[in-house]
PDB file of C-alpha atoms and ligand atoms in Angstrom:
ATOM      1  CA  MET I   1     118.213  35.901 143.271  1.00 67.00           C
ATOM      2  CA  SER I   2     121.745  37.014 144.010  1.00 88.00           C
ATOM      3  CA  ARG I   3     124.508  34.890 142.633  1.00 95.00           C
ATOM      4  CA  LYS I   4     127.046  32.984 144.645  1.00 98.00           C
ATOM      5  CA  ILE I   5     129.740  31.209 142.675  1.00 98.00           C
ATOM      6  CA  GLY I   6     131.409  27.979 143.824  1.00 98.00           C
ATOM      7  CA  ILE I   7     134.959  27.712 142.554  1.00 98.00           C
ATOM      8  CA  ILE I   8     136.801  24.380 142.751  1.00 97.00           C
ATOM      9  CA  GLY I   9     140.420  24.638 141.701  1.00 92.00           C
ATOM     10  CA  ALA I  10     142.723  21.701 141.285  1.00 88.00           C
ATOM     11  CA  MET I  11     146.011  23.540 141.398  1.00 88.00           C
ATOM     12  CA  GLU I  12     147.479  24.728 144.639  1.00 90.00           C
ATOM     13  CA  LEU I  13     149.053  27.875 143.228  1.00 91.00           C
ATOM     14  CA  GLU I  14     145.822  28.875 141.505  1.00 90.00           C
ATOM     15  CA  VAL I  15     143.758  28.464 144.646  1.00 92.00           C
ATOM     16  CA  GLU I  16     146.401  30.412 146.641  1.00 93.00           C
ATOM     17  CA  LYS I  17     146.235  33.253 144.158  1.00 93.00           C
ATOM     18  CA  LEU I  18     142.455  33.407 144.279  1.00 95.00           C
ATOM     19  CA  ILE I  19     142.426  33.237 148.105  1.00 96.00           C
ATOM     20  CA  GLU I  20     144.935  36.112 148.189  1.00 95.00           C
ATOM     21  CA  ALA I  21     142.637  38.188 145.925  1.00 96.00           C
ATOM     22  CA  MET I  22     139.505  37.592 148.073  1.00 97.00           C
ATOM     23  CA  ASP I  23     137.933  40.176 150.327  1.00 97.00           C
ATOM     24  CA  ASP I  24     135.912  39.585 153.586  1.00 97.00           C
ATOM     25  CA  LYS I  25     137.378  36.084 153.759  1.00 97.00           C
ATOM     26  CA  LYS I  26     136.122  33.370 156.108  1.00 98.00           C
ATOM     27  CA  GLU I  27     137.755  29.938 156.398  1.00 98.00           C
ATOM     28  CA  ILE I  28     135.499  27.008 157.142  1.00 98.00           C
ATOM     29  CA  GLU I  29     136.628  23.405 157.733  1.00 98.00           C
ATOM     30  CA  TYR I  30     134.104  20.715 156.766  1.00 97.00           C
ATOM     31  CA  ALA I  31     134.406  17.041 155.803  1.00 96.00           C
ATOM     32  CA  LYS I  32     138.203  17.182 155.661  1.00 96.00           C
ATOM     33  CA  ARG I  33     138.325  20.067 153.276  1.00 96.00           C
ATOM     34  CA  THR I  34     138.732  23.841 153.664  1.00 97.00           C
ATOM     35  CA  PHE I  35     136.260  26.241 152.155  1.00 98.00           C
ATOM     36  CA  TYR I  36     137.001  29.940 151.721  1.00 98.00           C
ATOM     37  CA  GLU I  37     133.948  32.179 151.626  1.00 98.00           C
ATOM     38  CA  GLY I  38     134.073  35.852 150.670  1.00 98.00           C
ATOM     39  CA  LYS I  39     134.130  38.189 147.697  1.00 98.00           C
ATOM     40  CA  LEU I  40     136.246  37.982 144.567  1.00 97.00           C
ATOM     41  CA  GLU I  41     136.184  41.070 142.332  1.00 97.00           C
ATOM     42  CA  GLY I  42     132.965  42.073 144.094  1.00 96.00           C
ATOM     43  CA  THR I  43     131.178  38.738 143.495  1.00 97.00           C
ATOM     44  CA  ASP I  44     130.155  36.384 146.324  1.00 98.00           C
ATOM     45  CA  VAL I  45     132.202  33.165 146.070  1.00 98.00           C
ATOM     46  CA  VAL I  46     133.135  30.035 147.921  1.00 98.00           C
ATOM     47  CA  LEU I  47     136.398  28.458 146.995  1.00 98.00           C
ATOM     48  CA  ALA I  48     137.857  25.023 147.726  1.00 97.00           C
ATOM     49  CA  ARG I  49     140.149  22.284 146.495  1.00 95.00           C
ATOM     50  CA  CYS I  50     138.344  18.986 146.261  1.00 95.00           C
ATOM     51  CA  GLY I  51     141.005  16.315 145.749  1.00 94.00           C
ATOM     52  CA  VAL I  52     141.150  13.792 142.957  1.00 96.00           C
ATOM     53  CA  GLY I  53     138.323  11.740 141.482  1.00 96.00           C
ATOM     54  CA  LYS I  54     134.611  11.703 140.993  1.00 97.00           C
ATOM     55  CA  VAL I  55     133.509  11.210 144.599  1.00 97.00           C
ATOM     56  CA  ASN I  56     135.696  14.035 145.925  1.00 97.00           C
ATOM     57  CA  ALA I  57     134.387  16.233 143.158  1.00 97.00           C
ATOM     58  CA  GLY I  58     130.711  15.366 143.524  1.00 98.00           C
ATOM     59  CA  VAL I  59     130.529  15.652 147.340  1.00 98.00           C
ATOM     60  CA  THR I  60     132.353  19.013 147.288  1.00 98.00           C
ATOM     61  CA  VAL I  61     129.809  20.483 144.857  1.00 98.00           C
ATOM     62  CA  GLN I  62     126.900  19.190 146.960  1.00 98.00           C
ATOM     63  CA  MET I  63     128.463  20.632 150.159  1.00 98.00           C
ATOM     64  CA  MET I  64     128.789  23.996 148.380  1.00 98.00           C
ATOM     65  CA  VAL I  65     125.108  23.810 147.458  1.00 98.00           C
ATOM     66  CA  ASP I  66     123.879  22.687 150.894  1.00 98.00           C
ATOM     67  CA  LYS I  67     126.149  24.613 153.234  1.00 98.00           C
ATOM     68  CA  PHE I  68     126.961  27.752 151.193  1.00 98.00           C
ATOM     69  CA  GLY I  69     123.989  28.122 148.782  1.00 98.00           C
ATOM     70  CA  ILE I  70     125.973  28.417 145.570  1.00 98.00           C
ATOM     71  CA  THR I  71     124.015  29.209 142.422  1.00 98.00           C
ATOM     72  CA  GLU I  72     126.754  28.154 139.967  1.00 98.00           C
ATOM     73  CA  ILE I  73     129.883  26.054 140.055  1.00 98.00           C
ATOM     74  CA  ILE I  74     133.135  26.651 138.204  1.00 98.00           C
ATOM     75  CA  ASN I  75     135.894  24.033 138.097  1.00 96.00           C
ATOM     76  CA  THR I  76     139.416  24.479 136.823  1.00 95.00           C
ATOM     77  CA  GLY I  77     142.148  21.952 136.408  1.00 94.00           C
ATOM     78  CA  VAL I  78     144.238  20.002 133.900  1.00 93.00           C
ATOM     79  CA  ALA I  79     143.308  17.318 131.405  1.00 95.00           C
ATOM     80  CA  GLY I  80     144.777  14.983 128.797  1.00 94.00           C
ATOM     81  CA  SER I  81     144.051  15.802 125.130  1.00 96.00           C
ATOM     82  CA  LEU I  82     142.024  13.273 123.098  1.00 97.00           C
ATOM     83  CA  ASN I  83     141.947  15.340 119.964  1.00 97.00           C
ATOM     84  CA  GLU I  84     144.918  15.815 117.632  1.00 95.00           C
ATOM     85  CA  LYS I  85     144.129  19.510 117.145  1.00 97.00           C
ATOM     86  CA  ILE I  86     144.370  20.212 120.864  1.00 96.00           C
ATOM     87  CA  ASP I  87     147.869  20.616 122.240  1.00 93.00           C
ATOM     88  CA  ILE I  88     149.559  20.976 125.604  1.00 92.00           C
ATOM     89  CA  GLY I  89     148.803  24.482 126.999  1.00 92.00           C
ATOM     90  CA  ASP I  90     145.522  24.865 125.127  1.00 95.00           C
ATOM     91  CA  ILE I  91     142.304  25.336 127.075  1.00 97.00           C
ATOM     92  CA  VAL I  92     139.125  23.304 126.819  1.00 98.00           C
ATOM     93  CA  LEU I  93     135.735  24.605 128.002  1.00 98.00           C
ATOM     94  CA  ALA I  94     133.284  21.739 128.433  1.00 98.00           C
ATOM     95  CA  THR I  95     129.925  22.056 126.722  1.00 98.00           C
ATOM     96  CA  ASN I  96     128.921  18.689 128.243  1.00 98.00           C
ATOM     97  CA  ALA I  97     130.505  15.947 130.307  1.00 98.00           C
ATOM     98  CA  VAL I  98     130.253  12.161 130.327  1.00 98.00           C
ATOM     99  CA  TYR I  99     131.595   9.281 132.443  1.00 98.00           C
ATOM    100  CA  HIS I 100     133.891   7.109 130.343  1.00 98.00           C
ATOM    101  CA  ASP I 101     133.965   4.446 133.104  1.00 98.00           C
ATOM    102  CA  MET I 102     130.194   4.036 133.643  1.00 98.00           C
ATOM    103  CA  GLU I 103     129.087   0.781 132.128  1.00 97.00           C
ATOM    104  CA  ALA I 104     125.794  -1.109 132.592  1.00 98.00           C
ATOM    105  CA  ILE I 105     125.650  -2.726 129.143  1.00 97.00           C
ATOM    106  CA  ALA I 106     124.425  -5.991 130.673  1.00 98.00           C
ATOM    107  CA  PHE I 107     121.164  -4.166 131.567  1.00 97.00           C
ATOM    108  CA  GLY I 108     120.728  -2.738 128.060  1.00 97.00           C
ATOM    109  CA  TYR I 109     122.254   0.652 128.709  1.00 98.00           C
ATOM    110  CA  GLU I 110     124.619   2.383 126.294  1.00 97.00           C
ATOM    111  CA  ARG I 111     128.230   2.579 127.531  1.00 97.00           C
ATOM    112  CA  GLY I 112     128.535   5.763 129.663  1.00 98.00           C
ATOM    113  CA  GLN I 113     124.833   5.950 130.521  1.00 98.00           C
ATOM    114  CA  VAL I 114     124.096   6.182 134.238  1.00 98.00           C
ATOM    115  CA  PRO I 115     121.229   3.706 134.692  1.00 98.00           C
ATOM    116  CA  GLN I 116     117.826   5.280 135.219  1.00 96.00           C
ATOM    117  CA  MET I 117     118.996   8.820 134.512  1.00 97.00           C
ATOM    118  CA  ASP I 118     117.142  10.938 132.042  1.00 97.00           C
ATOM    119  CA  VAL I 119     120.315  12.269 130.422  1.00 98.00           C
ATOM    120  CA  PHE I 120     123.364  10.649 128.818  1.00 98.00           C
ATOM    121  CA  GLU I 121     125.655  13.659 128.937  1.00 98.00           C
ATOM    122  CA  PHE I 122     125.550  16.283 131.650  1.00 98.00           C
ATOM    123  CA  PRO I 123     125.195  19.742 130.249  1.00 98.00           C
ATOM    124  CA  THR I 124     127.208  22.798 131.238  1.00 98.00           C
ATOM    125  CA  SER I 125     125.992  26.409 131.168  1.00 98.00           C
ATOM    126  CA  LYS I 126     126.345  28.087 127.745  1.00 98.00           C
ATOM    127  CA  LYS I 127     126.299  31.484 129.484  1.00 97.00           C
ATOM    128  CA  LEU I 128     129.284  30.522 131.688  1.00 98.00           C
ATOM    129  CA  VAL I 129     131.115  29.007 128.681  1.00 98.00           C
ATOM    130  CA  ASP I 130     130.666  32.251 126.731  1.00 98.00           C
ATOM    131  CA  CYS I 131     131.735  34.321 129.724  1.00 97.00           C
ATOM    132  CA  ALA I 132     134.890  32.114 130.183  1.00 97.00           C
ATOM    133  CA  GLU I 133     135.735  32.315 126.505  1.00 97.00           C
ATOM    134  CA  ALA I 134     135.527  36.138 126.576  1.00 97.00           C
ATOM    135  CA  ALA I 135     137.611  36.260 129.807  1.00 97.00           C
ATOM    136  CA  CYS I 136     140.271  34.007 128.286  1.00 96.00           C
ATOM    137  CA  LYS I 137     140.511  36.152 125.117  1.00 96.00           C
ATOM    138  CA  LYS I 138     140.989  39.187 127.342  1.00 96.00           C
ATOM    139  CA  VAL I 139     143.549  37.909 129.856  1.00 95.00           C
ATOM    140  CA  ASN I 140     145.275  35.107 127.897  1.00 93.00           C
ATOM    141  CA  PRO I 141     144.901  36.261 124.286  1.00 95.00           C
ATOM    142  CA  ASP I 142     147.608  33.875 122.971  1.00 95.00           C
ATOM    143  CA  ILE I 143     145.966  30.709 124.303  1.00 96.00           C
ATOM    144  CA  LYS I 144     143.807  28.597 121.995  1.00 97.00           C
ATOM    145  CA  VAL I 145     140.349  27.793 123.434  1.00 97.00           C
ATOM    146  CA  PHE I 146     138.284  24.765 122.349  1.00 98.00           C
ATOM    147  CA  LYS I 147     134.697  24.017 123.286  1.00 98.00           C
ATOM    148  CA  GLY I 148     133.155  20.518 123.440  1.00 98.00           C
ATOM    149  CA  ARG I 149     132.730  17.334 125.424  1.00 98.00           C
ATOM    150  CA  ILE I 150     134.960  16.198 128.190  1.00 98.00           C
ATOM    151  CA  ALA I 151     135.043  12.644 129.552  1.00 98.00           C
ATOM    152  CA  SER I 152     135.767  11.825 133.198  1.00 98.00           C
ATOM    153  CA  GLY I 153     136.652   8.660 135.057  1.00 98.00           C
ATOM    154  CA  ASP I 154     138.553   7.439 138.090  1.00 97.00           C
ATOM    155  CA  GLN I 155     141.558   6.618 135.993  1.00 96.00           C
ATOM    156  CA  PHE I 156     144.642   8.566 134.809  1.00 95.00           C
ATOM    157  CA  ILE I 157     144.832   7.757 131.082  1.00 96.00           C
ATOM    158  CA  ALA I 158     148.401   7.145 129.961  1.00 93.00           C
ATOM    159  CA  ASP I 159     148.279   4.422 127.270  1.00 93.00           C
ATOM    160  CA  LYS I 160     147.198   4.427 123.648  1.00 95.00           C
ATOM    161  CA  ASP I 161     144.698   1.550 123.810  1.00 96.00           C
ATOM    162  CA  THR I 162     142.711   3.066 126.695  1.00 97.00           C
ATOM    163  CA  LYS I 163     142.804   6.476 125.034  1.00 97.00           C
ATOM    164  CA  ASN I 164     141.617   5.113 121.698  1.00 97.00           C
ATOM    165  CA  ASN I 165     138.759   3.243 123.350  1.00 97.00           C
ATOM    166  CA  ILE I 166     137.545   6.428 125.059  1.00 98.00           C
ATOM    167  CA  LYS I 167     137.865   8.279 121.750  1.00 98.00           C
ATOM    168  CA  LYS I 168     135.911   5.518 119.952  1.00 98.00           C
ATOM    169  CA  TYR I 169     132.973   5.495 122.368  1.00 98.00           C
ATOM    170  CA  PHE I 170     132.718   9.135 123.484  1.00 98.00           C
ATOM    171  CA  ASP I 171     134.872  11.253 121.140  1.00 97.00           C
ATOM    172  CA  PRO I 172     135.632  13.886 123.812  1.00 98.00           C
ATOM    173  CA  LEU I 173     138.115  16.747 123.444  1.00 98.00           C
ATOM    174  CA  CYS I 174     139.903  15.724 126.635  1.00 98.00           C
ATOM    175  CA  VAL I 175     139.885  13.353 129.572  1.00 97.00           C
ATOM    176  CA  GLU I 176     140.172  14.106 133.297  1.00 97.00           C
ATOM    177  CA  MET I 177     138.890  12.772 136.610  1.00 96.00           C
ATOM    178  CA  GLU I 178     136.258  15.124 138.131  1.00 97.00           C
ATOM    179  CA  GLY I 179     134.308  17.216 135.619  1.00 98.00           C
ATOM    180  CA  ALA I 180     131.404  14.891 134.868  1.00 98.00           C
ATOM    181  CA  ALA I 181     130.781  14.300 138.559  1.00 98.00           C
ATOM    182  CA  MET I 182     130.569  18.048 139.131  1.00 98.00           C
ATOM    183  CA  ALA I 183     128.282  18.523 136.108  1.00 98.00           C
ATOM    184  CA  HIS I 184     126.148  15.583 137.321  1.00 98.00           C
ATOM    185  CA  VAL I 185     125.685  17.154 140.789  1.00 98.00           C
ATOM    186  CA  ALA I 186     125.043  20.567 139.236  1.00 98.00           C
ATOM    187  CA  TYR I 187     122.356  18.898 137.024  1.00 98.00           C
ATOM    188  CA  LEU I 188     120.665  17.292 140.034  1.00 98.00           C
ATOM    189  CA  ASN I 189     120.590  20.658 141.848  1.00 98.00           C
ATOM    190  CA  ASP I 190     119.605  22.742 138.790  1.00 98.00           C
ATOM    191  CA  ILE I 191     122.588  25.034 139.041  1.00 98.00           C
ATOM    192  CA  GLY I 192     124.890  26.195 136.218  1.00 98.00           C
ATOM    193  CA  CYS I 193     128.200  24.499 135.724  1.00 98.00           C
ATOM    194  CA  LEU I 194     131.450  25.390 133.991  1.00 98.00           C
ATOM    195  CA  ILE I 195     134.512  23.179 133.557  1.00 98.00           C
ATOM    196  CA  ILE I 196     137.773  24.793 132.402  1.00 97.00           C
ATOM    197  CA  ARG I 197     140.696  22.487 131.679  1.00 96.00           C
ATOM    198  CA  ALA I 198     144.257  23.308 130.622  1.00 94.00           C
ATOM    199  CA  ILE I 199     145.774  20.504 128.599  1.00 93.00           C
ATOM    200  CA  SER I 200     148.783  18.961 130.364  1.00 91.00           C
ATOM    201  CA  ASP I 201     149.425  15.782 128.331  1.00 91.00           C
ATOM    202  CA  LYS I 202     148.230  13.666 125.413  1.00 92.00           C
ATOM    203  CA  ALA I 203     146.717  10.880 127.563  1.00 93.00           C
ATOM    204  CA  ASP I 204     149.208   8.347 126.134  1.00 91.00           C
ATOM    205  CA  ASP I 205     152.825   7.293 126.549  1.00 86.00           C
ATOM    206  CA  SER I 206     154.296  10.253 124.667  1.00 84.00           C
ATOM    207  CA  ALA I 207     157.322  12.117 125.984  1.00 66.00           C
ATOM    208  CA  GLU I 208     157.161  13.623 129.453  1.00 67.00           C
ATOM    209  CA  MET I 209     156.954  17.395 129.682  1.00 72.00           C
ATOM    210  CA  ASP I 210     158.208  19.720 132.353  1.00 79.00           C
ATOM    211  CA  TYR I 211     155.080  19.360 134.545  1.00 83.00           C
ATOM    212  CA  PRO I 212     156.002  21.910 137.321  1.00 85.00           C
ATOM    213  CA  THR I 213     156.585  24.607 134.711  1.00 87.00           C
ATOM    214  CA  PHE I 214     153.364  23.745 132.918  1.00 87.00           C
ATOM    215  CA  GLU I 215     151.336  23.663 136.112  1.00 88.00           C
ATOM    216  CA  ARG I 216     152.634  27.051 137.167  1.00 90.00           C
ATOM    217  CA  LYS I 217     151.582  28.595 133.894  1.00 89.00           C
ATOM    218  CA  ALA I 218     148.177  26.791 133.877  1.00 91.00           C
ATOM    219  CA  ALA I 219     147.485  27.912 137.433  1.00 92.00           C
ATOM    220  CA  ILE I 220     148.270  31.555 136.581  1.00 92.00           C
ATOM    221  CA  HIS I 221     146.155  31.380 133.377  1.00 92.00           C
ATOM    222  CA  CYS I 222     143.151  29.775 135.165  1.00 94.00           C
ATOM    223  CA  ALA I 223     143.316  32.148 138.174  1.00 94.00           C
ATOM    224  CA  GLY I 224     143.409  35.096 135.744  1.00 95.00           C
ATOM    225  CA  MET I 225     140.408  33.840 133.796  1.00 96.00           C
ATOM    226  CA  VAL I 226     138.349  33.188 136.948  1.00 97.00           C
ATOM    227  CA  ARG I 227     139.153  36.694 138.347  1.00 97.00           C
ATOM    228  CA  GLU I 228     138.208  38.296 135.041  1.00 97.00           C
ATOM    229  CA  MET I 229     134.916  36.304 134.967  1.00 97.00           C
ATOM    230  CA  MET I 230     134.067  37.470 138.487  1.00 97.00           C
ATOM    231  CA  LYS I 231     134.312  41.108 137.344  1.00 95.00           C
ATOM    232  CA  ASN I 232     131.407  40.506 134.944  1.00 85.00           C
ATOM    233  CA  MET I 233     129.059  38.438 137.079  1.00 87.00           C
TER     234      MET I 233
HETATM  235  N1  ADE D 301     144.361  14.920 134.053  1.00 55.93           N
HETATM  236  C1  ADE D 301     145.410  15.355 133.338  1.00 55.93           C
HETATM  237  N2  ADE D 301     145.833  14.451 132.465  1.00 55.93           N
HETATM  238  C2  ADE D 301     145.001  13.391 132.576  1.00 55.93           C
HETATM  239  C3  ADE D 301     144.973  12.099 131.987  1.00 55.93           C
HETATM  240  N3  ADE D 301     145.821  11.785 131.033  1.00 55.93           N
HETATM  241  N4  ADE D 301     144.021  11.251 132.423  1.00 55.93           N
HETATM  242  C4  ADE D 301     143.155  11.602 133.406  1.00 55.93           C
HETATM  243  N5  ADE D 301     143.201  12.760 134.005  1.00 55.93           N
HETATM  244  C5  ADE D 301     144.109  13.666 133.628  1.00 55.93           C
END
């Protein structure tokens, strides 16, 4: 079966750069979002921004499966670090994803477990993780890459107590607001999933950084990685 890669970028500049680099482009409006279908470095892709949060993320992946027939999904964006070894500017590749805000303890489920689902954590594709790691080494050799769990929830984490609770229950490398929903929908559809996150903050009340400068760099790094990956699909 020929591959078709769904790419969901969070950063405007990154998506702009990828759209610019696409050939045979078609623009399709659906459900208040814009999809760009075409070729990137010779690989069939469909590209979109999905907006913030789990529902926006999940429905966008399902639309890409149903309307565009994607065989894999790649998501890029930013995240807050939950691990002292991981600093602003580093990259995290998710090996699995969990919801930190799913809670049905009253029915006997472990915190984070979606009731009646056969998995606790949603897996990502090892092949795509390896491919992303190799692409990052090639195009961004100075950036540190970490692999492990990410936790997602409909909440921007910016205080120590909430951060420490998420660490205590899930021990993820980083926290963000979409990845687990994408990995969940990928799991339901049996397609491969990759989540790439550039660390933008420490998910607490520590000093503000220069976000526009960071985002510009992260967007350029992520777009470069995705283009490099598409050369090897
Ligand atoms: N994305 C980037 N930083 C985040 C944070 N601290 N919490 C949730 N999502 C994020």
